[in-house]
Each structure stands twice: as structure tokens, then as C-alpha cells.
mmCIF file of C-alpha atoms and ligand atoms in Angstrom:
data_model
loop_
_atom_site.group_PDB
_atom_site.id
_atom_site.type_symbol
_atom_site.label_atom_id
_atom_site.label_comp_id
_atom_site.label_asym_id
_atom_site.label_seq_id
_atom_site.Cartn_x
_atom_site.Cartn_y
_atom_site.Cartn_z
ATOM 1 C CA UNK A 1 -27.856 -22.374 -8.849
ATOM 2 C CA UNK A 2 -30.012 -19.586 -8.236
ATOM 3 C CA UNK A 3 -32.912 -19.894 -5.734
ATOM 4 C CA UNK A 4 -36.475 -21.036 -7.395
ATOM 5 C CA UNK A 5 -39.105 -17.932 -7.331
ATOM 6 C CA UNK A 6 -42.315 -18.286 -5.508
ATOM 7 C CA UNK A 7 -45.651 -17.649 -6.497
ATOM 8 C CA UNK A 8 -48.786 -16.976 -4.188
ATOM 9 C CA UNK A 9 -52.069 -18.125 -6.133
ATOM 10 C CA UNK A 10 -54.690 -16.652 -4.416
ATOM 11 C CA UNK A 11 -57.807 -17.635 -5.168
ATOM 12 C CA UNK A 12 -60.798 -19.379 -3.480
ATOM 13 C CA UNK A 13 -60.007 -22.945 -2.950
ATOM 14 C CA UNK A 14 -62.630 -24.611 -5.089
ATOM 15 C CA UNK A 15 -61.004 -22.832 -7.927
ATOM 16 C CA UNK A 16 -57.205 -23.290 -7.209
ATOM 17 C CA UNK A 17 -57.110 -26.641 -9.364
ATOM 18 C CA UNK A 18 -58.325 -24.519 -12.396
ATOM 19 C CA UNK A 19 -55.210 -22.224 -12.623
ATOM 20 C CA UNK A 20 -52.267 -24.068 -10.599
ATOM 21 C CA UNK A 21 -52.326 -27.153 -13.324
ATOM 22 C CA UNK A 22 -51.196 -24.367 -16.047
ATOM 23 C CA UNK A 23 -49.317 -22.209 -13.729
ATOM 24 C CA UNK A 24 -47.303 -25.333 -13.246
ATOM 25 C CA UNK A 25 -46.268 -26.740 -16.856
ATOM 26 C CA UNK A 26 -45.786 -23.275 -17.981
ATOM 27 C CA UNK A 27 -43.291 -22.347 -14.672
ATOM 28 C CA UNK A 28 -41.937 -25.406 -13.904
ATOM 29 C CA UNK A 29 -39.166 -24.230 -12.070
ATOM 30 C CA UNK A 30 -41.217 -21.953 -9.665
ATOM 31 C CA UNK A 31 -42.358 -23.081 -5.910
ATOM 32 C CA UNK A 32 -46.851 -22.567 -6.206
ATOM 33 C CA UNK A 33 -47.726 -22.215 -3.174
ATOM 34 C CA UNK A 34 -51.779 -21.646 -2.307
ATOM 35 C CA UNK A 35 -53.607 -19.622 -0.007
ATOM 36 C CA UNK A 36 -53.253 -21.956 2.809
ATOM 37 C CA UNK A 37 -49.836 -21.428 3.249
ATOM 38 C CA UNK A 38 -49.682 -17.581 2.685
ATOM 39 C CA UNK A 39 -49.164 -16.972 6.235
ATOM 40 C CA UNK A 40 -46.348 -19.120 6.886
ATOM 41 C CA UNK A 41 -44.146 -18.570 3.670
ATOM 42 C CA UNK A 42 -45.626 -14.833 3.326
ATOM 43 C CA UNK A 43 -41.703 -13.257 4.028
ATOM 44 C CA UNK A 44 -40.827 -15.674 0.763
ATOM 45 C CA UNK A 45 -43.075 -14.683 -1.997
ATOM 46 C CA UNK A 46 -42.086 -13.108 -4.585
ATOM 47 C CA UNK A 47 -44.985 -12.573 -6.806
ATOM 48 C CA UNK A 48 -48.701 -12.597 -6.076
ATOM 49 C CA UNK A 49 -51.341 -13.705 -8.584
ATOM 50 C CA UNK A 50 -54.753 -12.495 -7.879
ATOM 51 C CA UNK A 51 -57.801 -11.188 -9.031
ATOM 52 C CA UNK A 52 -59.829 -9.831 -5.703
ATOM 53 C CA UNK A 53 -56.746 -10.071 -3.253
ATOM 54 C CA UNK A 54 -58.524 -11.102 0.346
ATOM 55 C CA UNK A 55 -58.100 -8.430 2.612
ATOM 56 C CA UNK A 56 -54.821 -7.886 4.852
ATOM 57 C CA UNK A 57 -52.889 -9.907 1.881
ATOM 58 C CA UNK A 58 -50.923 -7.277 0.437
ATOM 59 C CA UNK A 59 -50.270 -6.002 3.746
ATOM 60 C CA UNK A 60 -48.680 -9.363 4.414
ATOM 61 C CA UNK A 61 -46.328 -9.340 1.778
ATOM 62 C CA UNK A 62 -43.254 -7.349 2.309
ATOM 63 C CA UNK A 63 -41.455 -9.026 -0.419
ATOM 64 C CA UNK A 64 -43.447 -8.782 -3.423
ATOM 65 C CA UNK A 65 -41.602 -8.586 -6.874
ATOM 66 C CA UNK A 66 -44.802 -7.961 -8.748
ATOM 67 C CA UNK A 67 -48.093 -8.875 -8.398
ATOM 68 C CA UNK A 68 -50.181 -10.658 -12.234
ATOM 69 C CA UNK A 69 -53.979 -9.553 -12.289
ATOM 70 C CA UNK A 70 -55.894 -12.806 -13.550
ATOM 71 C CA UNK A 71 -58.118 -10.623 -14.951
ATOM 72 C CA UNK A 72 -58.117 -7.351 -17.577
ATOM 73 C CA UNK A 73 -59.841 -4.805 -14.676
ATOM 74 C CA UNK A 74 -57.648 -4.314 -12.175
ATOM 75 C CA UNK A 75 -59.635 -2.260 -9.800
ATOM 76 C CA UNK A 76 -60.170 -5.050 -7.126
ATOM 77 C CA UNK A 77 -56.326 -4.898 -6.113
ATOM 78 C CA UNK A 78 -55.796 -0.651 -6.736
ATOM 79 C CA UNK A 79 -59.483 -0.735 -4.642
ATOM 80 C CA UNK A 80 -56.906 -2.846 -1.292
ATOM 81 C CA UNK A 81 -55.252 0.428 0.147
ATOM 82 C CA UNK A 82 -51.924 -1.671 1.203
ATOM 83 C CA UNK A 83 -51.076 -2.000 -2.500
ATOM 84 C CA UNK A 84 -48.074 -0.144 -2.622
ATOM 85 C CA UNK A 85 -48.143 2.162 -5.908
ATOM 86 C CA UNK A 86 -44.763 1.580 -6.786
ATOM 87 C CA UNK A 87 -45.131 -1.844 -7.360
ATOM 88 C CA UNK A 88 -45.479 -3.471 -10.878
ATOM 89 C CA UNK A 89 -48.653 -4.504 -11.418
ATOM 90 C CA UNK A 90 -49.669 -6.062 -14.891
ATOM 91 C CA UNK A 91 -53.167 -7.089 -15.941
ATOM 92 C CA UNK A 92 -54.538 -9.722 -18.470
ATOM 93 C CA UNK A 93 -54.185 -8.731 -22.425
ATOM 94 C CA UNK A 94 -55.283 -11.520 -24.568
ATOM 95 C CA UNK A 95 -56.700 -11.919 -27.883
ATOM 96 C CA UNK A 96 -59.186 -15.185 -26.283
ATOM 97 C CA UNK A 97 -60.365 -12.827 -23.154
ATOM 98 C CA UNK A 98 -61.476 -10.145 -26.063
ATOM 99 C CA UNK A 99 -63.043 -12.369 -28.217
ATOM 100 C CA UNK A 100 -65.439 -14.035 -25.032
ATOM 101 C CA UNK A 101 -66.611 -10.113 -24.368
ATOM 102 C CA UNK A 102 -66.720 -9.461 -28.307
ATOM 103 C CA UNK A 103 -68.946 -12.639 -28.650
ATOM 104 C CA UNK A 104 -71.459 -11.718 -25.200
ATOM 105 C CA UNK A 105 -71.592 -8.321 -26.752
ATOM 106 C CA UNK A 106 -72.526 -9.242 -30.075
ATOM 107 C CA UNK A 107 -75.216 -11.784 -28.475
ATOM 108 C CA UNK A 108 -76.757 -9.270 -26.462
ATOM 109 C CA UNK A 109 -77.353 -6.653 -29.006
ATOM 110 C CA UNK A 110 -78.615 -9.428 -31.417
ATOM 111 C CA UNK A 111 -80.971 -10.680 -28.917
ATOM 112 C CA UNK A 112 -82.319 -6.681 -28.218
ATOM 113 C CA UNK A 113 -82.285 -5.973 -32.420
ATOM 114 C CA UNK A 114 -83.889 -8.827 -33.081
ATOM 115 C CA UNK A 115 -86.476 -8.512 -30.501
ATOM 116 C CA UNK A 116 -85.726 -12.033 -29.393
ATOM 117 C CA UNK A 117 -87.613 -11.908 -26.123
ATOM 118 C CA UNK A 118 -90.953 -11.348 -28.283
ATOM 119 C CA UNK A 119 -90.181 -14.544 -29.933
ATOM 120 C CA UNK A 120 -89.364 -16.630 -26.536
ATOM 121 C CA UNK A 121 -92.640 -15.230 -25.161
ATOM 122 C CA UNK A 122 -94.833 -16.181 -28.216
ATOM 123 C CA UNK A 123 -92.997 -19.485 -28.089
ATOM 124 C CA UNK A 124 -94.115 -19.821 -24.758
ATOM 125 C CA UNK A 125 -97.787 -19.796 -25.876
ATOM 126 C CA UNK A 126 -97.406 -21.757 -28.467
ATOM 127 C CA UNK A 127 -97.903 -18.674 -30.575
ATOM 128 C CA UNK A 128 -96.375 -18.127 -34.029
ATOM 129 C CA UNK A 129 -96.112 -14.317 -34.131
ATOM 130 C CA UNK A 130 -94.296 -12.956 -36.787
ATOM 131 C CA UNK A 131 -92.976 -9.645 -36.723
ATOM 132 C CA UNK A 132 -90.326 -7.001 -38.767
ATOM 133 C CA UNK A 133 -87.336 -5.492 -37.255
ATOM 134 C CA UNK A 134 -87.975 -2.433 -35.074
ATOM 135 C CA UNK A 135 -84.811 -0.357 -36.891
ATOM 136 C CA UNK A 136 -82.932 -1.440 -39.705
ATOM 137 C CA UNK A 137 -79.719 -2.563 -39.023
ATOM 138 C CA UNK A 138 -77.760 0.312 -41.176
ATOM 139 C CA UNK A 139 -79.584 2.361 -38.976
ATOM 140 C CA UNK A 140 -79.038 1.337 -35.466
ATOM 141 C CA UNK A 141 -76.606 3.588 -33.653
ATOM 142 C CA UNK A 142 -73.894 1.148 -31.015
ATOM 143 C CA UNK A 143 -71.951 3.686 -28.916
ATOM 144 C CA UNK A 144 -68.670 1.814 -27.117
ATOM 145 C CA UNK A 145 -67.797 3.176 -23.791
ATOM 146 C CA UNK A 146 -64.039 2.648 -23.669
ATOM 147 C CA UNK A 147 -62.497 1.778 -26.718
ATOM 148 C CA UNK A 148 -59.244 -0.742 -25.623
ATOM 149 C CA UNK A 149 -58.421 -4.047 -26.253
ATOM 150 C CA UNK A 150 -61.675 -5.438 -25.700
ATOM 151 C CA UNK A 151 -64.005 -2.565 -27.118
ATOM 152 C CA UNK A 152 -61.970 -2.318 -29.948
ATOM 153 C CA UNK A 153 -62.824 -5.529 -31.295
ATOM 154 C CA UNK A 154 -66.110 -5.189 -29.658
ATOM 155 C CA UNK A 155 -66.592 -2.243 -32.104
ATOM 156 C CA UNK A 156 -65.014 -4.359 -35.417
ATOM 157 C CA UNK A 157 -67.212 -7.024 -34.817
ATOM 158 C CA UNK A 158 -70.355 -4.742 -34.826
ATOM 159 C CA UNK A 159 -69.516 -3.305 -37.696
ATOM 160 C CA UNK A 160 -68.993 -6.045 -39.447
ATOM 161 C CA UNK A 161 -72.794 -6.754 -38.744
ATOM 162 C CA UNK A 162 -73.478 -3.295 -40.555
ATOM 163 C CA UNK A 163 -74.064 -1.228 -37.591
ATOM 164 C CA UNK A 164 -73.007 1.965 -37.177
ATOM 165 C CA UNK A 165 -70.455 2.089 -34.357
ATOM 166 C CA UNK A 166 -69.098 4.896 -32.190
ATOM 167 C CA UNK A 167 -66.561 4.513 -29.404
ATOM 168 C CA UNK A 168 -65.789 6.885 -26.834
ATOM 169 C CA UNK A 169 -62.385 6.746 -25.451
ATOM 170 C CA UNK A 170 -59.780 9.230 -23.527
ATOM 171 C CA UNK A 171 -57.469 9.316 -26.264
ATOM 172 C CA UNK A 172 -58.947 9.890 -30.027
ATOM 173 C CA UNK A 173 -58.561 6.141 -31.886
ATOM 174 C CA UNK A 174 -58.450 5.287 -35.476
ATOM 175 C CA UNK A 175 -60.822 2.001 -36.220
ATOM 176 C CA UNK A 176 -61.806 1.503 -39.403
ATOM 177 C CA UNK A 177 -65.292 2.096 -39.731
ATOM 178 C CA UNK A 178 -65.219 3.305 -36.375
ATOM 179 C CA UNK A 179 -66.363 7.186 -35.530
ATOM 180 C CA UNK A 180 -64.298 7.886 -32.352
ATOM 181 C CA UNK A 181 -65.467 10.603 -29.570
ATOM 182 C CA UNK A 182 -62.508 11.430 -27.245
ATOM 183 C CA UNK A 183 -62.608 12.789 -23.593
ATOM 184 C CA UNK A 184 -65.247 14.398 -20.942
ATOM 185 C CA UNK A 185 -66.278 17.081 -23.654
ATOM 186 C CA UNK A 186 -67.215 14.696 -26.364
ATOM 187 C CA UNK A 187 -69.308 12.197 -23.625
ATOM 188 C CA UNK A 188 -72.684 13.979 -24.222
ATOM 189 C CA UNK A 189 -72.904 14.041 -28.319
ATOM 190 C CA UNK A 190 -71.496 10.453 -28.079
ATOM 191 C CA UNK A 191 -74.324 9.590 -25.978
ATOM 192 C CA UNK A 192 -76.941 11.120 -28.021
ATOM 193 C CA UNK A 193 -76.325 9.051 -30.931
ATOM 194 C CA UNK A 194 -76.142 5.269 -28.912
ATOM 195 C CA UNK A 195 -79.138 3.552 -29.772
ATOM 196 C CA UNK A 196 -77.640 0.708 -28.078
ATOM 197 C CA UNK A 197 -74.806 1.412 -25.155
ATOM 198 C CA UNK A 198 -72.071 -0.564 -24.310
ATOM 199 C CA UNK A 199 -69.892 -0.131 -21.267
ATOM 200 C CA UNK A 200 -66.608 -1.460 -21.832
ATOM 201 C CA UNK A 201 -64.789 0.871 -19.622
ATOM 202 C CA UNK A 202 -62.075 0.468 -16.508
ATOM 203 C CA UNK A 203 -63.351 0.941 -13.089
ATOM 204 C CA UNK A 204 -61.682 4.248 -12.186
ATOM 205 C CA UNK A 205 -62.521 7.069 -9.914
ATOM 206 C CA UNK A 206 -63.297 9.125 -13.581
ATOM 207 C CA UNK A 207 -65.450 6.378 -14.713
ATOM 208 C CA UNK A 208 -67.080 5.262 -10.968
ATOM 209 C CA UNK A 209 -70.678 5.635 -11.305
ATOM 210 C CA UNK A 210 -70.648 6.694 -15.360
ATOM 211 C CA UNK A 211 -73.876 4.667 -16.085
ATOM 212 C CA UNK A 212 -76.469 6.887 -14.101
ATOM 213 C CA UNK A 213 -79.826 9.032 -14.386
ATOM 214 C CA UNK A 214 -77.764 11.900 -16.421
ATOM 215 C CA UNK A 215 -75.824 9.481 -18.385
ATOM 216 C CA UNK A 216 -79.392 7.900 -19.670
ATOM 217 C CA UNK A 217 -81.178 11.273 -20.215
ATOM 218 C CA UNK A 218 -78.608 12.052 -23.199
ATOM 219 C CA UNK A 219 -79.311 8.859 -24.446
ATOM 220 C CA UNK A 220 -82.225 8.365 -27.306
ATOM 221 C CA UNK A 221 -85.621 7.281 -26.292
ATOM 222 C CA UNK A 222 -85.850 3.637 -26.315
ATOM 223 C CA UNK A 223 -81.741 2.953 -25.818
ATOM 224 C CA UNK A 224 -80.667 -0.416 -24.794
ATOM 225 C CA UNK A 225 -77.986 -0.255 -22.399
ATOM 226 C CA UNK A 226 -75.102 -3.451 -22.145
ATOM 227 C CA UNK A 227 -72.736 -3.427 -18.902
ATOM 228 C CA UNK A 228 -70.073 -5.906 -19.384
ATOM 229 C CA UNK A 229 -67.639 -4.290 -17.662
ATOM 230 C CA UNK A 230 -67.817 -3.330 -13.673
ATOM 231 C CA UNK A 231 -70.889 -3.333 -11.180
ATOM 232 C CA UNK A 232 -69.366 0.100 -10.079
ATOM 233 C CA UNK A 233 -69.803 1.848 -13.670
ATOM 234 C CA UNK A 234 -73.473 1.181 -12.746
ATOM 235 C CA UNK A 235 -76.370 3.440 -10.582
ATOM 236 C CA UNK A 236 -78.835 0.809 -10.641
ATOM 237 C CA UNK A 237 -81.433 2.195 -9.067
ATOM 238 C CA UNK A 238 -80.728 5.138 -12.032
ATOM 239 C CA UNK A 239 -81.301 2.224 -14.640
ATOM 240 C CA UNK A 240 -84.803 0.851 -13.213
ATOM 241 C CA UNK A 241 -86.367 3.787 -12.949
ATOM 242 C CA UNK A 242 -85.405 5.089 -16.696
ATOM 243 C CA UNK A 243 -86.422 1.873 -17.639
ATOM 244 C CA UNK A 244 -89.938 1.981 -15.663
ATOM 245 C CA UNK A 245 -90.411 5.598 -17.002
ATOM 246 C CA UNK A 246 -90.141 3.735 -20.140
ATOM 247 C CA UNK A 247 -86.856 6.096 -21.261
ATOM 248 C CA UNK A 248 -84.638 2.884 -21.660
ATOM 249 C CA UNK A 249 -85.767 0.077 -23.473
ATOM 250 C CA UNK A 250 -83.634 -2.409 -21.221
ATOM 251 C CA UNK A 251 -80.908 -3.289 -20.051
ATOM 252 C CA UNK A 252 -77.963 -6.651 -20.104
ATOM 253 C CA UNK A 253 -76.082 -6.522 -17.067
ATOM 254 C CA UNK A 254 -72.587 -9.088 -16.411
ATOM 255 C CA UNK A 255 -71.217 -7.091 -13.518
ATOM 256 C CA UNK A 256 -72.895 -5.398 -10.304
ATOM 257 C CA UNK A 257 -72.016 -3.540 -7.123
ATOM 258 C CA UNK A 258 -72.710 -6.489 -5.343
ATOM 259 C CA UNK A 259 -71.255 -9.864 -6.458
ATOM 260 C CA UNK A 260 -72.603 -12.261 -6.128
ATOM 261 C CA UNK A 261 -75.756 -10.413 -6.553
ATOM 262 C CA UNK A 262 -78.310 -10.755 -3.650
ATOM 263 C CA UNK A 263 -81.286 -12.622 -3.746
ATOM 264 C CA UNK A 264 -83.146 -10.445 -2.985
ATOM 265 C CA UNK A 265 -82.052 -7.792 -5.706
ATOM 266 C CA UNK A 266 -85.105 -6.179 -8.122
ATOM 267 C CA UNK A 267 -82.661 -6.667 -10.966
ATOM 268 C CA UNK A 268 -83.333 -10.851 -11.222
ATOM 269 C CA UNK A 269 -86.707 -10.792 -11.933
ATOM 270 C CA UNK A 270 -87.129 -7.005 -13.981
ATOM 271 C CA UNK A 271 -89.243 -8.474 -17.271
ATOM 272 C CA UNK A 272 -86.593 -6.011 -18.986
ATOM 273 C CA UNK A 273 -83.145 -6.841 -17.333
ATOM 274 C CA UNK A 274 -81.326 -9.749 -18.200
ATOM 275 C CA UNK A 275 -78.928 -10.682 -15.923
ATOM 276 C CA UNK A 276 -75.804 -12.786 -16.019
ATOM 277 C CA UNK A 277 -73.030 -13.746 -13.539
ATOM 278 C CA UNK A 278 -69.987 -11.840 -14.531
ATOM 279 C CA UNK A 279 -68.847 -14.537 -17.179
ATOM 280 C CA UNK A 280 -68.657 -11.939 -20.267
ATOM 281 C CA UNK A 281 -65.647 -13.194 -20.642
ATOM 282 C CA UNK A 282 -63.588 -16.013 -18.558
ATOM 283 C CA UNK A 283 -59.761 -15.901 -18.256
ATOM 284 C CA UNK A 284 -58.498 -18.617 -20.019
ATOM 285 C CA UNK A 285 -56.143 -20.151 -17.141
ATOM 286 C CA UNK A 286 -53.236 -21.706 -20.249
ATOM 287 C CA UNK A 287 -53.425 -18.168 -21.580
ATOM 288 C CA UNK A 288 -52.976 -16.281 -18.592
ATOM 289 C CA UNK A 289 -50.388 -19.027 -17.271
ATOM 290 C CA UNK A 290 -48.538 -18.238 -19.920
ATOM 291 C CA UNK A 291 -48.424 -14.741 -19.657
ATOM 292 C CA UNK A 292 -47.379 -14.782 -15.891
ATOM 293 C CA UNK A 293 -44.810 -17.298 -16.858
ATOM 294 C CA UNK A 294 -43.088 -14.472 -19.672
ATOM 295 C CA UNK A 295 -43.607 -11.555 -17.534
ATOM 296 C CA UNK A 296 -42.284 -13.094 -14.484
ATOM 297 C CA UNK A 297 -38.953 -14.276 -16.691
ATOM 298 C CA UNK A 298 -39.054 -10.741 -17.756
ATOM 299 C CA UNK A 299 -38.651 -9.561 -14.579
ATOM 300 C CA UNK A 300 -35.874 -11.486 -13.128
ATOM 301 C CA UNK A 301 -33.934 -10.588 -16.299
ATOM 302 C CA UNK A 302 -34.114 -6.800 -15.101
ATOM 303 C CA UNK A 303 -36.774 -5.728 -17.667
ATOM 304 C CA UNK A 304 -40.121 -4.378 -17.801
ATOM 305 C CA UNK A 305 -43.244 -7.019 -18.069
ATOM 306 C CA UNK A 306 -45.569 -6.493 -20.677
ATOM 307 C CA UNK A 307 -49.006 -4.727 -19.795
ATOM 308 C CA UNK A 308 -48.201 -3.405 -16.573
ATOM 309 C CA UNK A 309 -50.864 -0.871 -15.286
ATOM 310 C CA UNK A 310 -50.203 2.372 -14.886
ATOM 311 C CA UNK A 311 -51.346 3.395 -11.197
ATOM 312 C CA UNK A 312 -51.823 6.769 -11.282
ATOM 313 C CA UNK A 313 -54.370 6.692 -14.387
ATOM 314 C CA UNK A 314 -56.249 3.375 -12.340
ATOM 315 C CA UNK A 315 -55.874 1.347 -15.809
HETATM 316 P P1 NDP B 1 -58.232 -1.183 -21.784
HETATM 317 O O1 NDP B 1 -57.413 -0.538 -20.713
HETATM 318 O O2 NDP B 1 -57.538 -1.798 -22.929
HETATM 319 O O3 NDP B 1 -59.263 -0.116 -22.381
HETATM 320 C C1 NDP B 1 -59.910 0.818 -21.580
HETATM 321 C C2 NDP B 1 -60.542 1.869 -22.472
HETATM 322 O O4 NDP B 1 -61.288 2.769 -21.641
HETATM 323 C C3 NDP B 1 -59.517 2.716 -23.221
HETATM 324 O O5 NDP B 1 -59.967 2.989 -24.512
HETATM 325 C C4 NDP B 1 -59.465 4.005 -22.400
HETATM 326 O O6 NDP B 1 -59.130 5.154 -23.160
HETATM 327 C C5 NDP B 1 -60.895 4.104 -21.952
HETATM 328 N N1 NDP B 1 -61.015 4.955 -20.757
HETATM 329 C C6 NDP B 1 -60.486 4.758 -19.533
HETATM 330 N N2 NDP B 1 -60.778 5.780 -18.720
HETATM 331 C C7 NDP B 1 -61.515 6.646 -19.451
HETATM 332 C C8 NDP B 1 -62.105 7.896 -19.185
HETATM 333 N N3 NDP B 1 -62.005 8.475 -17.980
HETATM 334 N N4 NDP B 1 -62.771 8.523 -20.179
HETATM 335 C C9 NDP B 1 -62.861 7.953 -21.402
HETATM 336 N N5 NDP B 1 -62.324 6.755 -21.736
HETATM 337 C C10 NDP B 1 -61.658 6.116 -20.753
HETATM 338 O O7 NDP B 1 -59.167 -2.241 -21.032
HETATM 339 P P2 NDP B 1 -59.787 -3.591 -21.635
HETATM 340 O O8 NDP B 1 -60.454 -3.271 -22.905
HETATM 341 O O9 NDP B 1 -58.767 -4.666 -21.607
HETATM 342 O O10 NDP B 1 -60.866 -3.945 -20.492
HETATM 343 C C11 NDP B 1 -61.923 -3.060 -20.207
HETATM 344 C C12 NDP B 1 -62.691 -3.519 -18.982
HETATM 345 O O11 NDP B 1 -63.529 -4.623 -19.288
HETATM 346 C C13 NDP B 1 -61.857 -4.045 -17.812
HETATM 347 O O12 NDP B 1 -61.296 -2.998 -17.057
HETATM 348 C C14 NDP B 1 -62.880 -4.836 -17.013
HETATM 349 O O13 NDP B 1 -63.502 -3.975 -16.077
HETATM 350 C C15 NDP B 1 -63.905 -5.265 -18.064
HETATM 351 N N6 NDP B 1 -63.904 -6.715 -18.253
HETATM 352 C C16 NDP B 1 -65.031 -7.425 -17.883
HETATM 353 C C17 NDP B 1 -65.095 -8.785 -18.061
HETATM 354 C C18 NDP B 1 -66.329 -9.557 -17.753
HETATM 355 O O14 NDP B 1 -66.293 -10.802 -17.770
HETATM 356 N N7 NDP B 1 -67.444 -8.905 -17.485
HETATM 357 C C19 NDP B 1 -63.942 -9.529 -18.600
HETATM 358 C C20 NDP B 1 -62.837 -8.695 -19.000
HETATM 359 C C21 NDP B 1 -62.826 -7.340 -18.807
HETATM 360 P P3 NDP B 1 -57.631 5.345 -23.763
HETATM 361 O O15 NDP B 1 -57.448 4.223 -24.744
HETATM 362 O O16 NDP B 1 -57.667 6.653 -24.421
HETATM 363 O O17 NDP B 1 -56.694 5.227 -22.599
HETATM 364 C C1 OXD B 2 -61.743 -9.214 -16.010
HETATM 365 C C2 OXD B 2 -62.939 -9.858 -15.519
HETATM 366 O O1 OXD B 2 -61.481 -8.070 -15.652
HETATM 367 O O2 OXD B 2 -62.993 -11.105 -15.532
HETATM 368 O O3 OXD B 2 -61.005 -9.838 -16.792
HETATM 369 O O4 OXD B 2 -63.890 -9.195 -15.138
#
């Protein structure tokens, strides 16, 4: 009988009970082992499931099969310079992961088009202050930055709600219903028309730093701007000050450069920032148990697992 395979879970210890439960019904036949015993089994593991990997890990590992992102952005393991780039590498695809971001996305953007602050604050003083929609919905303008699995139905679900949606991709896509501006040349019309801008985007060297003082010039006058997708996409010190100027109407922000975010960051209490702790959208651990589970029997048949990142592009 063939030796069982080994899986590292690493991830902080207060969350380990959260994943190894389904890691262990849906590969019943594999040795789990946490991060406590990394260090004395490292020469044994054969594949590594991670989402931040601590650092000297990889370095550890000289026996890695293939290592299962627990998340869709990969850019915290590609960011560890001992990840060797000819390993396989696969990230988290799943219809639940796209429907949490499709869902915080759609909140936000309600909460900005229907001026919902206004209505907390007049709540607050026992006020009742009615008011009309700033823009009609037909014509309020959602641009998409990054139109993959989870800005795709991002973009659907927008539409749906009679918006008019643009997504900006690398590639040229075909949505329904969807106008789609491809590549570095198409960036700056796409931006002109985003009433409301949505960062959806891997963290790449291309994309690093995307969301800055340029970035918001091309946008309209009074543009709501929506990172959901890395702290890194982000100049925040850009977004403050168009939003102090009065340029940017404000801003939803899920990710930062810093996470947790400090204390003592500006962006907590800006009366035009919300701010929430990277939980767009939370990896379902039966879902991503279950993806580990078929790409790892994928991969001691001999074949290739499904969504396995390509290194060179950084997504
Ligand atoms: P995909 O890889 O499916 O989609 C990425 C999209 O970005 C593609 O359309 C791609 O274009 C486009 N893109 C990449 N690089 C460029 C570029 N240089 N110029 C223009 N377009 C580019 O990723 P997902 O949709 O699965 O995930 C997107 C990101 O969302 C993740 O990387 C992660 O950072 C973030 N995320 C955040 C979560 C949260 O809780 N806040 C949860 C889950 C994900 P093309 O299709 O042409 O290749
Ligand atoms: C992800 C995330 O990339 O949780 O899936 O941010």
C-alpha cells in the first residue's frame, strides 16, 4: 500500500480548527499535520496549504508537491522569494467565494447610490429627512477593475440592478450587458466613464499601486471608489487627499497595505471612508477542502490540478 500524503496547514493557531475539520473528512487518507510540527516533519510534506506562508516556510520545504492558496489572490506566497517558480501553485475558484465579493460589492454601491449615510445621520437626530436619488440608476456609470471570476459576476449582478457596467480587463471579455475595455491603452477612457470604481484586480507588479492620484484624476467628479481586492492596489494617502479636495466622493475599503490596519491610521475615522476588515469575501473552509482534496488526487494521478496560477503573469 502506497505511503499516505502529508499536508502542512499553515495557518495561525486560533484558526487551525476552522479548516483541519474539513480538510479531514474530505482527505481522509492524508497525514494533517499543523504548524507546530512543520519543523520536525518539514523533509515529509508533500503539499503546503497556505494563505500568507510565515516567513522561512517555503525555504523549509524541500519536498513540496504543490502548494493550495486558501484564498483567490495569491500574491502573499509569489510576494515569499523562496517560492520556487516551478512549482504548482493553484488558488481558490469557487462559485460561494464570488458570490460573498458580488454581495459586499453590491452593498457598498447601494449604500453610496442611495445616499444611505444621509439617512443614518438624520436617524441619529431623530430627524426624518427625506430626500431623491442623487443620479438615476440607468444613469450611474460602475467601472470593474479586473473582470475574472469574481468581477464577472460582480459586473452581472450590477447590471441586473440597471446600472450601466464597464469592466476593464487584460484580455477583451464578452458579458452580456457588459461594455468591456481591454489593456493599458483602454485604462484612461474606462476610467472616465466610472461613476462608481471597483477594484477587483490581482495584486501584480502591473497592477501594484493602480488606485493612485492619476488613477482618480481620470475619474468623474464626485466618483465613489470600492477596493475589495488588495491593500497594495491602493495609494492611500492619493485617496484622502482627492477625497479632501472634494474630487472623490468616498471611498469603501476591505483590504490595506497594512493588515491589520493600525490604530492609529486616518482611514478609521475619515467621515467619508468606510472601512472593513478584509472579509469581502471569506473562504468557505468545506469548499476549499474540497478543492484541495481533487487537486491533490489530481496530482498523484500524474495530471494537472485545476486553477493553478500561472507565475510568470503573478495571477
Ligand atoms: P481572476 O484571476 O479570475 O481575475 C483577475 C482579473 O484581473 C482578470 O480579468 C484579469 O484579466 C485582470 N487583470 C489582471 N492583471 C491585469 C492587468 N495588468 N491589466 C488589466 N487587467 C488585469 O481573479 P479573481 O476574480 O478570482 O480574484 C480577483 C482578486 O480579488 C484576487 O486576486 C484577490 O486579490 C481579491 N479577493 C479579495 C477578497 C476579499 O475578501 N477582499 C476575497 C477574494 C478575492 P484577464 O482576464 O484578461 O487575464
Ligand atoms: C482571497 C482573500 O484572496 O481572502 O481570497 O482575500
Amino acid at each position: 500500500m502506497s505511503e499516505p500524503v502529508t499536508l502542512l496547514l499553515d495557518v495561525p493557531s486560533g484558526w487551525s480548527g476552522h479548516w483541519a475539520g474539513p480538510l479531514r473528512e474530505y482527505l481522509p487518507h492524508a497525514r494533517l499535520i499543523g504548524q507546530e510540527d512543520a519543523a520536525a516533519e518539514a523533509a515529509r510534506i508533500d503539499y503546503l496549504v497556505t494563505f500568507r506562508p510565515r516567513k522561512g516556510l517555503l525555504a523549509s520545504l524541500a519536498n513540496l508537491k504543490a502548494v493550495f492558496c486558501l484564498g483567490a489572490g495569491v500574491d502573499g506566497i509569489l510576494a515569499d522569494p523562496d517560492f520556487p517558480r516551478d512549482l504548482p501553485l493553484m488558488r481558490f475558484v469557487d462559485r460561494s467565494l464570488s458570490r460573498e465579493l458580488a454581495q459586499y460589492v453590491v452593498m457598498h454601491v447601494l449604500i453610496f447610490h442611495r445616499g444611505q449615510r444621509y439617512f443614518d445621520a438624520a436617524q441619529a437626530m431623530n430627524k426624518w429627512r427625506q430626500r431623491p436619488l442623487v443620479r438615476r440608476t440607468e444613469d450611474t456609470r460602475i467601472g470593474i477593475l479586473g473582470l475574472g471570476e469574481i468581477g464577472t459576476m460582480c459586473a452581472e449582478r450590477l447590471r441586473d440592478l440597471d446600472f450601466v457596467v464597464t469592466g476593464w480587463s487584460r484580455s477583451r471579455k464578452s458579458v452580456a450587458g457588459v461594455e468591456s475595455f481591454a489593456g493599458a491603452g483602454e485604462l484612461a477612457p474606462f476610467l472616465a466613464r466610472s461613476d462608481i470604481l471597483v477594484c477587483l484586480l490581482p495584486l501584480t507588479a502591473e497592477t501594484l499601486g493602480i488606485l493612485n492620484a492619476k488613477t482618480f484624476a481620470l475619474l468623474p467628479k464626485g466618483a465613489f471608489v470600492i477596493n475589495a481586492a488588495r491593500g497594495g492596489h491602493l495609494v492611500e494617502a492619493d485617496l484622502v487627499d482627492a477625497i479632501d479636495r472634494g474630487h472623490l466622493a468616498g471611498a469603501t475599503l476591505d483590504v490595506f497595505q497594512h493588515e491589520p490596519l493600525p490604530a492609529e491610521s486616518v482611514l478609521w475615522n475619515h467621515p467619508k471612508i468606510t472601512v472593513t476588515p478584509h472579509i469581502a469575501a471569506i473562504t468557505d473552509p468545506r469548499a476549499a477542502a474540497r478543492a484541495i482534496s481533487e487537486g491533490v488526487a489530481a496530482i498523484e494521478r500524474g495530471e494537472p490540478a485545476p486553477h493553478r496560477v500561472d507565475i510568470a503573469r503573478g495571477y
